Amino acid sequence: QDQVAESGGGSVQSGGSLRLSCTTSRYISPDYAMGWFRQAPGKEREGVAIIDSFGDTTYADFVKDRFTISRGSAKNTWYLQMNNLKAEDTAMYYCAVAISRPTHVLNRYSYNYWGQGTQVTVSS
């Protein structure tokens, strides 16, 4: 059983919306960060949005005002609401957990546990 698991990917037309969900069965420390990353073919994995134990959020510039990260009522669940999707948002999306909030929250090397990824495809 995956200890971090995403769901909610799919195919949508440009301008559409999708909501990704992530859950983890791992212990969540008091000082954590949870986030979403993405990787398009031939490109490096990049940070998309992060939420920490204080509820503070950080977004990559390319998704500001379009994507929203949030936590569920249970702190082991978090979401990424993606609106006004563009073709360039097409990628495999991964959720990740950092057991200690990193200084550079969008740095993928700071995260300890990863899901298997869910594909998001946006057609123009």
mmCIF file of N, CA and C in Angstrom:
data_model
loop_
_atom_site.group_PDB
_atom_site.id
_atom_site.type_symbol
_atom_site.label_atom_id
_atom_site.label_comp_id
_atom_site.label_asym_id
_atom_site.label_seq_id
_atom_site.Cartn_x
_atom_site.Cartn_y
_atom_site.Cartn_z
ATOM 1 N N GLN A 1 0.842 -1.191 0.000
ATOM 2 C CA GLN A 1 0.000 0.000 0.000
ATOM 3 C C GLN A 1 0.880 1.244 0.000
ATOM 4 N N ASP A 2 0.573 2.154 -0.958
ATOM 5 C CA ASP A 2 1.337 3.375 -1.051
ATOM 6 C C ASP A 2 1.155 4.195 0.208
ATOM 7 N N GLN A 3 2.215 4.799 0.683
ATOM 8 C CA GLN A 3 2.126 5.608 1.885
ATOM 9 C C GLN A 3 1.802 7.047 1.571
ATOM 10 N N VAL A 4 1.997 7.459 0.321
ATOM 11 C CA VAL A 4 1.555 8.749 -0.173
ATOM 12 C C VAL A 4 0.877 8.468 -1.500
ATOM 13 N N ALA A 5 -0.351 8.915 -1.674
ATOM 14 C CA ALA A 5 -1.086 8.564 -2.878
ATOM 15 C C ALA A 5 -1.902 9.731 -3.389
ATOM 16 N N GLU A 6 -1.763 9.982 -4.708
ATOM 17 C CA GLU A 6 -2.522 11.052 -5.350
ATOM 18 C C GLU A 6 -3.723 10.462 -6.086
ATOM 19 N N SER A 7 -4.679 11.325 -6.357
ATOM 20 C CA SER A 7 -5.806 10.973 -7.218
ATOM 21 C C SER A 7 -6.364 12.257 -7.818
ATOM 22 N N GLY A 8 -7.154 12.090 -8.866
ATOM 23 C CA GLY A 8 -7.861 13.233 -9.425
ATOM 24 C C GLY A 8 -7.339 13.754 -10.736
ATOM 25 N N GLY A 9 -6.283 13.186 -11.267
ATOM 26 C CA GLY A 9 -5.801 13.646 -12.557
ATOM 27 C C GLY A 9 -6.758 13.259 -13.675
ATOM 28 N N GLY A 10 -6.462 13.745 -14.872
ATOM 29 C CA GLY A 10 -7.296 13.423 -16.014
ATOM 30 C C GLY A 10 -7.022 14.343 -17.168
ATOM 31 N N SER A 11 -7.922 14.330 -18.130
ATOM 32 C CA SER A 11 -7.789 15.156 -19.326
ATOM 33 C C SER A 11 -8.872 16.220 -19.324
ATOM 34 N N VAL A 12 -8.495 17.419 -19.719
ATOM 35 C CA VAL A 12 -9.432 18.533 -19.719
ATOM 36 C C VAL A 12 -9.022 19.494 -20.824
ATOM 37 N N GLN A 13 -9.968 20.260 -21.289
ATOM 38 C CA GLN A 13 -9.661 21.273 -22.298
ATOM 39 C C GLN A 13 -9.119 22.527 -21.636
ATOM 40 N N SER A 14 -8.391 23.291 -22.420
ATOM 41 C CA SER A 14 -7.845 24.554 -21.937
ATOM 42 C C SER A 14 -8.949 25.421 -21.335
ATOM 43 N N GLY A 15 -8.667 25.997 -20.176
ATOM 44 C CA GLY A 15 -9.663 26.786 -19.473
ATOM 45 C C GLY A 15 -10.463 26.000 -18.463
ATOM 46 N N GLY A 16 -10.330 24.692 -18.477
ATOM 47 C CA GLY A 16 -11.064 23.841 -17.561
ATOM 48 C C GLY A 16 -10.413 23.740 -16.194
ATOM 49 N N SER A 17 -11.005 22.897 -15.345
ATOM 50 C CA SER A 17 -10.549 22.741 -13.963
ATOM 51 C C SER A 17 -10.400 21.272 -13.593
ATOM 52 N N LEU A 18 -9.513 21.025 -12.663
ATOM 53 C CA LEU A 18 -9.342 19.702 -12.057
ATOM 54 C C LEU A 18 -8.984 19.903 -10.593
ATOM 55 N N ARG A 19 -9.304 18.906 -9.784
ATOM 56 C CA ARG A 19 -8.927 18.938 -8.381
ATOM 57 C C ARG A 19 -8.154 17.669 -8.062
ATOM 58 N N LEU A 20 -6.943 17.827 -7.597
ATOM 59 C CA LEU A 20 -6.116 16.703 -7.182
ATOM 60 C C LEU A 20 -6.209 16.528 -5.677
ATOM 61 N N SER A 21 -6.146 15.283 -5.252
ATOM 62 C CA SER A 21 -6.171 14.962 -3.824
ATOM 63 C C SER A 21 -4.958 14.126 -3.481
ATOM 64 N N CYS A 22 -4.502 14.236 -2.255
ATOM 65 C CA CYS A 22 -3.377 13.437 -1.793
ATOM 66 C C CYS A 22 -3.620 13.029 -0.347
ATOM 67 N N THR A 23 -3.298 11.810 -0.038
ATOM 68 C CA THR A 23 -3.369 11.334 1.336
ATOM 69 C C THR A 23 -2.073 10.619 1.674
ATOM 70 N N THR A 24 -1.739 10.621 2.925
ATOM 71 C CA THR A 24 -0.568 9.886 3.379
ATOM 72 C C THR A 24 -0.899 9.116 4.643
ATOM 73 N N SER A 25 -0.337 7.931 4.736
ATOM 74 C CA SER A 25 -0.509 7.122 5.931
ATOM 75 C C SER A 25 0.686 7.293 6.866
ATOM 76 N N ARG A 26 1.619 8.119 6.418
ATOM 77 C CA ARG A 26 2.812 8.323 7.236
ATOM 78 C C ARG A 26 2.507 9.274 8.401
ATOM 79 N N TYR A 27 3.320 9.153 9.424
ATOM 80 C CA TYR A 27 3.204 10.058 10.554
ATOM 81 C C TYR A 27 3.514 11.470 10.092
ATOM 82 N N ILE A 28 2.684 12.417 10.492
ATOM 83 C CA ILE A 28 2.880 13.811 10.141
ATOM 84 C C ILE A 28 3.430 14.533 11.358
ATOM 85 N N SER A 29 4.650 15.015 11.244
ATOM 86 C CA SER A 29 5.276 15.720 12.362
ATOM 87 C C SER A 29 4.630 17.084 12.552
ATOM 88 N N PRO A 30 4.856 17.722 13.713
ATOM 89 C CA PRO A 30 4.231 19.032 13.950
ATOM 90 C C PRO A 30 4.714 20.129 13.000
ATOM 91 N N ASP A 31 5.915 19.960 12.456
ATOM 92 C CA ASP A 31 6.500 20.996 11.602
ATOM 93 C C ASP A 31 6.673 20.422 10.206
ATOM 94 N N TYR A 32 5.617 20.344 9.457
ATOM 95 C CA TYR A 32 5.656 19.663 8.178
ATOM 96 C C TYR A 32 5.400 20.623 7.016
ATOM 97 N N ALA A 33 5.629 20.130 5.868
ATOM 98 C CA ALA A 33 5.205 20.804 4.648
ATOM 99 C C ALA A 33 4.679 19.735 3.700
ATOM 100 N N MET A 34 3.624 20.069 3.021
ATOM 101 C CA MET A 34 3.034 19.167 2.026
ATOM 102 C C MET A 34 2.905 19.951 0.744
ATOM 103 N N GLY A 35 3.129 19.270 -0.334
ATOM 104 C CA GLY A 35 3.088 20.046 -1.553
ATOM 105 C C GLY A 35 2.793 19.260 -2.789
ATOM 106 N N TRP A 36 2.738 20.002 -3.872
ATOM 107 C CA TRP A 36 2.531 19.457 -5.202
ATOM 108 C C TRP A 36 3.686 19.882 -6.109
ATOM 109 N N PHE A 37 4.158 18.918 -6.853
ATOM 110 C CA PHE A 37 5.195 19.144 -7.835
ATOM 111 C C PHE A 37 4.706 18.593 -9.167
ATOM 112 N N ARG A 38 5.371 18.975 -10.239
ATOM 113 C CA ARG A 38 4.988 18.417 -11.529
ATOM 114 C C ARG A 38 6.220 18.218 -12.387
ATOM 115 N N GLN A 39 6.074 17.294 -13.319
ATOM 116 C CA GLN A 39 7.172 17.020 -14.238
ATOM 117 C C GLN A 39 6.617 16.727 -15.617
ATOM 118 N N ALA A 40 6.989 17.565 -16.559
ATOM 119 C CA ALA A 40 6.598 17.366 -17.946
ATOM 120 C C ALA A 40 7.703 16.572 -18.642
ATOM 121 N N PRO A 41 7.381 15.885 -19.724
ATOM 122 C CA PRO A 41 8.391 15.088 -20.436
ATOM 123 C C PRO A 41 9.592 15.929 -20.829
ATOM 124 N N GLY A 42 10.780 15.432 -20.511
ATOM 125 C CA GLY A 42 11.993 16.132 -20.869
ATOM 126 C C GLY A 42 12.362 17.293 -19.976
ATOM 127 N N LYS A 43 11.581 17.521 -18.942
ATOM 128 C CA LYS A 43 11.841 18.635 -18.034
ATOM 129 C C LYS A 43 12.072 18.133 -16.623
ATOM 130 N N GLU A 44 12.676 18.986 -15.805
ATOM 131 C CA GLU A 44 12.892 18.624 -14.415
ATOM 132 C C GLU A 44 11.610 18.779 -13.611
ATOM 133 N N ARG A 45 11.563 18.071 -12.514
ATOM 134 C CA ARG A 45 10.423 18.199 -11.621
ATOM 135 C C ARG A 45 10.480 19.561 -10.938
ATOM 136 N N GLU A 46 9.341 20.242 -10.915
ATOM 137 C CA GLU A 46 9.309 21.592 -10.366
ATOM 138 C C GLU A 46 8.211 21.749 -9.329
ATOM 139 N N GLY A 47 8.460 22.619 -8.371
ATOM 140 C CA GLY A 47 7.475 22.876 -7.336
ATOM 141 C C GLY A 47 6.309 23.683 -7.862
ATOM 142 N N VAL A 48 5.114 23.337 -7.434
ATOM 143 C CA VAL A 48 3.891 24.010 -7.875
ATOM 144 C C VAL A 48 3.265 24.786 -6.723
ATOM 145 N N ALA A 49 2.996 24.100 -5.618
ATOM 146 C CA ALA A 49 2.333 24.745 -4.483
ATOM 147 C C ALA A 49 2.629 23.965 -3.216
ATOM 148 N N ILE A 50 2.785 24.703 -2.131
ATOM 149 C CA ILE A 50 3.146 24.102 -0.846
ATOM 150 C C ILE A 50 2.251 24.672 0.244
ATOM 151 N N ILE A 51 1.926 23.827 1.222
ATOM 152 C CA ILE A 51 1.256 24.304 2.430
ATOM 153 C C ILE A 51 1.986 23.721 3.628
ATOM 154 N N ASP A 52 2.178 24.537 4.668
ATOM 155 C CA ASP A 52 2.906 24.034 5.819
ATOM 156 C C ASP A 52 1.980 23.868 7.018
ATOM 157 N N SER A 53 2.560 23.481 8.137
ATOM 158 C CA SER A 53 1.775 23.170 9.326
ATOM 159 C C SER A 53 1.043 24.387 9.889
ATOM 160 N N PHE A 54 1.495 25.585 9.526
ATOM 161 C CA PHE A 54 0.832 26.806 9.971
ATOM 162 C C PHE A 54 -0.269 27.238 9.015
ATOM 163 N N GLY A 55 -0.391 26.519 7.915
ATOM 164 C CA GLY A 55 -1.375 26.891 6.906
ATOM 165 C C GLY A 55 -0.865 27.909 5.909
ATOM 166 N N ASP A 56 0.402 28.261 6.017
ATOM 167 C CA ASP A 56 0.986 29.192 5.056
ATOM 168 C C ASP A 56 1.187 28.483 3.723
ATOM 169 N N THR A 57 0.928 29.206 2.654
ATOM 170 C CA THR A 57 1.027 28.628 1.324
ATOM 171 C C THR A 57 2.060 29.367 0.481
ATOM 172 N N THR A 58 2.658 28.636 -0.427
ATOM 173 C CA THR A 58 3.618 29.188 -1.382
ATOM 174 C C THR A 58 3.283 28.631 -2.750
ATOM 175 N N TYR A 59 3.299 29.492 -3.747
ATOM 176 C CA TYR A 59 2.977 29.076 -5.106
ATOM 177 C C TYR A 59 4.097 29.462 -6.062
ATOM 178 N N ALA A 60 4.292 28.613 -7.048
ATOM 179 C CA ALA A 60 5.162 28.996 -8.153
ATOM 180 C C ALA A 60 4.484 30.111 -8.934
ATOM 181 N N ASP A 61 5.285 30.993 -9.500
ATOM 182 C CA ASP A 61 4.718 32.140 -10.216
ATOM 183 C C ASP A 61 3.783 31.717 -11.344
ATOM 184 N N PHE A 62 4.091 30.597 -11.973
ATOM 185 C CA PHE A 62 3.316 30.203 -13.153
ATOM 186 C C PHE A 62 1.921 29.672 -12.812
ATOM 187 N N VAL A 63 1.611 29.492 -11.525
ATOM 188 C CA VAL A 63 0.268 29.025 -11.161
ATOM 189 C C VAL A 63 -0.483 29.983 -10.243
ATOM 190 N N LYS A 64 0.156 31.083 -9.876
ATOM 191 C CA LYS A 64 -0.506 32.033 -8.983
ATOM 192 C C LYS A 64 -1.809 32.520 -9.596
ATOM 193 N N ASP A 65 -2.827 32.624 -8.740
ATOM 194 C CA ASP A 65 -4.169 33.086 -9.114
ATOM 195 C C ASP A 65 -4.936 32.067 -9.941
ATOM 196 N N ARG A 66 -4.337 30.899 -10.197
ATOM 197 C CA ARG A 66 -5.064 29.839 -10.912
ATOM 198 C C ARG A 66 -5.216 28.585 -10.062
ATOM 199 N N PHE A 67 -4.194 28.254 -9.275
ATOM 200 C CA PHE A 67 -4.202 27.044 -8.461
ATOM 201 C C PHE A 67 -4.326 27.423 -6.987
ATOM 202 N N THR A 68 -4.968 26.534 -6.222
ATOM 203 C CA THR A 68 -5.101 26.735 -4.785
ATOM 204 C C THR A 68 -4.808 25.431 -4.068
ATOM 205 N N ILE A 69 -3.897 25.482 -3.110
ATOM 206 C CA ILE A 69 -3.601 24.314 -2.288
ATOM 207 C C ILE A 69 -4.330 24.466 -0.963
ATOM 208 N N SER A 70 -4.831 23.361 -0.448
ATOM 209 C CA SER A 70 -5.553 23.407 0.818
ATOM 210 C C SER A 70 -5.400 22.078 1.533
ATOM 211 N N ARG A 71 -5.714 22.096 2.821
ATOM 212 C CA ARG A 71 -5.694 20.870 3.614
ATOM 213 C C ARG A 71 -7.112 20.436 3.910
ATOM 214 N N GLY A 72 -7.266 19.132 4.103
ATOM 215 C CA GLY A 72 -8.548 18.616 4.523
ATOM 216 C C GLY A 72 -8.705 18.744 6.027
ATOM 217 N N SER A 73 -9.837 18.316 6.530
ATOM 218 C CA SER A 73 -10.075 18.369 7.973
ATOM 219 C C SER A 73 -9.107 17.456 8.709
ATOM 220 N N ALA A 74 -8.710 16.381 8.066
ATOM 221 C CA ALA A 74 -7.653 15.520 8.599
ATOM 222 C C ALA A 74 -6.337 16.001 8.014
ATOM 223 N N LYS A 75 -5.322 16.187 8.841
ATOM 224 C CA LYS A 75 -4.115 16.843 8.353
ATOM 225 C C LYS A 75 -3.294 15.956 7.440
ATOM 226 N N ASN A 76 -3.724 14.699 7.249
ATOM 227 C CA ASN A 76 -2.972 13.853 6.333
ATOM 228 C C ASN A 76 -3.539 13.879 4.921
ATOM 229 N N THR A 77 -4.386 14.852 4.643
ATOM 230 C CA THR A 77 -4.989 14.983 3.318
ATOM 231 C C THR A 77 -4.844 16.418 2.841
ATOM 232 N N TRP A 78 -4.483 16.562 1.571
ATOM 233 C CA TRP A 78 -4.414 17.900 1.008
ATOM 234 C C TRP A 78 -4.812 17.873 -0.456
ATOM 235 N N TYR A 79 -5.098 19.035 -0.993
ATOM 236 C CA TYR A 79 -5.710 19.144 -2.305
ATOM 237 C C TYR A 79 -5.009 20.217 -3.137
ATOM 238 N N LEU A 80 -5.195 20.107 -4.439
ATOM 239 C CA LEU A 80 -4.769 21.151 -5.357
ATOM 240 C C LEU A 80 -5.924 21.417 -6.316
ATOM 241 N N GLN A 81 -6.555 22.562 -6.159
ATOM 242 C CA GLN A 81 -7.592 22.981 -7.083
ATOM 243 C C GLN A 81 -6.934 23.747 -8.211
ATOM 244 N N MET A 82 -7.135 23.269 -9.416
ATOM 245 C CA MET A 82 -6.495 23.874 -10.587
ATOM 246 C C MET A 82 -7.573 24.432 -11.501
ATOM 247 N N ASN A 83 -7.568 25.731 -11.661
ATOM 248 C CA ASN A 83 -8.532 26.409 -12.530
ATOM 249 C C ASN A 83 -7.818 27.052 -13.704
ATOM 250 N N ASN A 84 -8.594 27.357 -14.728
ATOM 251 C CA ASN A 84 -8.050 28.012 -15.926
ATOM 252 C C ASN A 84 -6.796 27.290 -16.418
ATOM 253 N N LEU A 85 -6.910 25.993 -16.566
ATOM 254 C CA LEU A 85 -5.766 25.188 -16.976
ATOM 255 C C LEU A 85 -5.322 25.534 -18.390
ATOM 256 N N LYS A 86 -4.021 25.444 -18.585
ATOM 257 C CA LYS A 86 -3.418 25.745 -19.873
ATOM 258 C C LYS A 86 -2.692 24.504 -20.388
ATOM 259 N N ALA A 87 -2.440 24.483 -21.682
ATOM 260 C CA ALA A 87 -1.749 23.329 -22.268
ATOM 261 C C ALA A 87 -0.389 23.112 -21.596
ATOM 262 N N GLU A 88 0.262 24.190 -21.222
ATOM 263 C CA GLU A 88 1.579 24.067 -20.584
ATOM 264 C C GLU A 88 1.518 23.521 -19.160
ATOM 265 N N ASP A 89 0.318 23.330 -18.632
ATOM 266 C CA ASP A 89 0.168 22.675 -17.326
ATOM 267 C C ASP A 89 0.195 21.156 -17.449
ATOM 268 N N THR A 90 0.207 20.652 -18.663
ATOM 269 C CA THR A 90 0.254 19.211 -18.880
ATOM 270 C C THR A 90 1.522 18.629 -18.287
ATOM 271 N N ALA A 91 1.364 17.652 -17.404
ATOM 272 C CA ALA A 91 2.504 17.056 -16.708
ATOM 273 C C ALA A 91 2.005 15.934 -15.810
ATOM 274 N N MET A 92 2.961 15.189 -15.280
ATOM 275 C CA MET A 92 2.661 14.270 -14.188
ATOM 276 C C MET A 92 2.767 15.085 -12.900
ATOM 277 N N TYR A 93 1.736 15.015 -12.092
ATOM 278 C CA TYR A 93 1.708 15.760 -10.835
ATOM 279 C C TYR A 93 1.947 14.811 -9.666
ATOM 280 N N TYR A 94 2.838 15.230 -8.784
ATOM 281 C CA TYR A 94 3.224 14.421 -7.632
ATOM 282 C C TYR A 94 2.931 15.199 -6.352
ATOM 283 N N CYS A 95 2.445 14.490 -5.350
ATOM 284 C CA CYS A 95 2.383 15.112 -4.039
ATOM 285 C C CYS A 95 3.550 14.599 -3.198
ATOM 286 N N ALA A 96 3.934 15.389 -2.239
ATOM 287 C CA ALA A 96 5.119 15.081 -1.449
ATOM 288 C C ALA A 96 4.965 15.626 -0.041
ATOM 289 N N VAL A 97 5.710 15.009 0.866
ATOM 290 C CA VAL A 97 5.685 15.394 2.269
ATOM 291 C C VAL A 97 7.115 15.644 2.743
ATOM 292 N N ALA A 98 7.312 16.756 3.431
ATOM 293 C CA ALA A 98 8.575 17.030 4.111
ATOM 294 C C ALA A 98 8.331 16.915 5.607
ATOM 295 N N ILE A 99 9.140 16.105 6.277
ATOM 296 C CA ILE A 99 8.912 15.892 7.711
ATOM 297 C C ILE A 99 9.349 17.093 8.531
ATOM 298 N N SER A 100 10.103 17.969 7.923
ATOM 299 C CA SER A 100 10.471 19.219 8.564
ATOM 300 C C SER A 100 10.368 20.314 7.500
ATOM 301 N N ARG A 101 9.694 21.392 7.845
ATOM 302 C CA ARG A 101 9.476 22.429 6.849
ATOM 303 C C ARG A 101 10.798 22.938 6.315
ATOM 304 N N PRO A 102 10.995 22.821 5.005
ATOM 305 C CA PRO A 102 12.262 23.266 4.441
ATOM 306 C C PRO A 102 12.343 24.786 4.311
ATOM 307 N N THR A 103 13.551 25.274 4.230
ATOM 308 C CA THR A 103 13.751 26.705 4.008
ATOM 309 C C THR A 103 13.260 27.107 2.621
ATOM 310 N N HIS A 104 13.622 26.313 1.663
ATOM 311 C CA HIS A 104 13.200 26.560 0.280
ATOM 312 C C HIS A 104 12.087 25.580 -0.047
ATOM 313 N N VAL A 105 10.871 25.998 0.183
ATOM 314 C CA VAL A 105 9.759 25.041 0.175
ATOM 315 C C VAL A 105 9.450 24.475 -1.195
ATOM 316 N N LEU A 106 9.852 25.128 -2.253
ATOM 317 C CA LEU A 106 9.585 24.611 -3.586
ATOM 318 C C LEU A 106 10.720 23.756 -4.129
ATOM 319 N N ASN A 107 11.710 23.498 -3.297
ATOM 320 C CA ASN A 107 12.852 22.673 -3.697
ATOM 321 C C ASN A 107 12.515 21.202 -3.501
ATOM 322 N N ARG A 108 12.487 20.461 -4.585
ATOM 323 C CA ARG A 108 12.032 19.072 -4.499
ATOM 324 C C ARG A 108 12.958 18.215 -3.648
ATOM 325 N N TYR A 109 14.202 18.591 -3.518
ATOM 326 C CA TYR A 109 15.157 17.775 -2.765
ATOM 327 C C TYR A 109 14.897 17.840 -1.261
ATOM 328 N N SER A 110 14.029 18.744 -0.843
ATOM 329 C CA SER A 110 13.722 18.894 0.578
ATOM 330 C C SER A 110 12.605 17.972 1.047
ATOM 331 N N TYR A 111 12.017 17.212 0.141
ATOM 332 C CA TYR A 111 10.859 16.395 0.477
ATOM 333 C C TYR A 111 11.236 14.937 0.635
ATOM 334 N N ASN A 112 10.650 14.306 1.636
ATOM 335 C CA ASN A 112 11.065 12.972 2.037
ATOM 336 C C ASN A 112 10.239 11.853 1.405
ATOM 337 N N TYR A 113 8.967 12.088 1.228
ATOM 338 C CA TYR A 113 8.074 11.026 0.757
ATOM 339 C C TYR A 113 7.264 11.533 -0.427
ATOM 340 N N TRP A 114 7.113 10.651 -1.400
ATOM 341 C CA TRP A 114 6.480 11.012 -2.656
ATOM 342 C C TRP A 114 5.408 10.014 -3.042
ATOM 343 N N GLY A 115 4.391 10.530 -3.718
ATOM 344 C CA GLY A 115 3.419 9.652 -4.344
ATOM 345 C C GLY A 115 3.920 9.191 -5.697
ATOM 346 N N GLN A 116 3.116 8.352 -6.340
ATOM 347 C CA GLN A 116 3.494 7.775 -7.635
ATOM 348 C C GLN A 116 3.178 8.713 -8.800
ATOM 349 N N GLY A 117 2.368 9.706 -8.551
ATOM 350 C CA GLY A 117 2.038 10.670 -9.590
ATOM 351 C C GLY A 117 0.694 10.414 -10.223
ATOM 352 N N THR A 118 0.082 11.485 -10.704
ATOM 353 C CA THR A 118 -1.168 11.405 -11.444
ATOM 354 C C THR A 118 -1.063 12.333 -12.647
ATOM 355 N N GLN A 119 -1.482 11.830 -13.805
ATOM 356 C CA GLN A 119 -1.303 12.569 -15.044
ATOM 357 C C GLN A 119 -2.389 13.620 -15.220
ATOM 358 N N VAL A 120 -1.969 14.818 -15.592
ATOM 359 C CA VAL A 120 -2.878 15.896 -15.967
ATOM 360 C C VAL A 120 -2.555 16.276 -17.408
ATOM 361 N N THR A 121 -3.554 16.205 -18.263
ATOM 362 C CA THR A 121 -3.380 16.538 -19.669
ATOM 363 C C THR A 121 -4.384 17.617 -20.049
ATOM 364 N N VAL A 122 -3.876 18.719 -20.574
ATOM 365 C CA VAL A 122 -4.721 19.841 -20.966
ATOM 366 C C VAL A 122 -4.574 20.031 -22.469
ATOM 367 N N SER A 123 -5.678 19.948 -23.153
ATOM 368 C CA SER A 123 -5.655 20.109 -24.607
ATOM 369 C C SER A 123 -6.098 21.520 -24.984
ATOM 370 N N SER A 124 -5.424 22.066 -25.977
ATOM 371 C CA SER A 124 -5.738 23.445 -26.393
ATOM 372 C C SER A 124 -6.801 23.467 -27.473
#
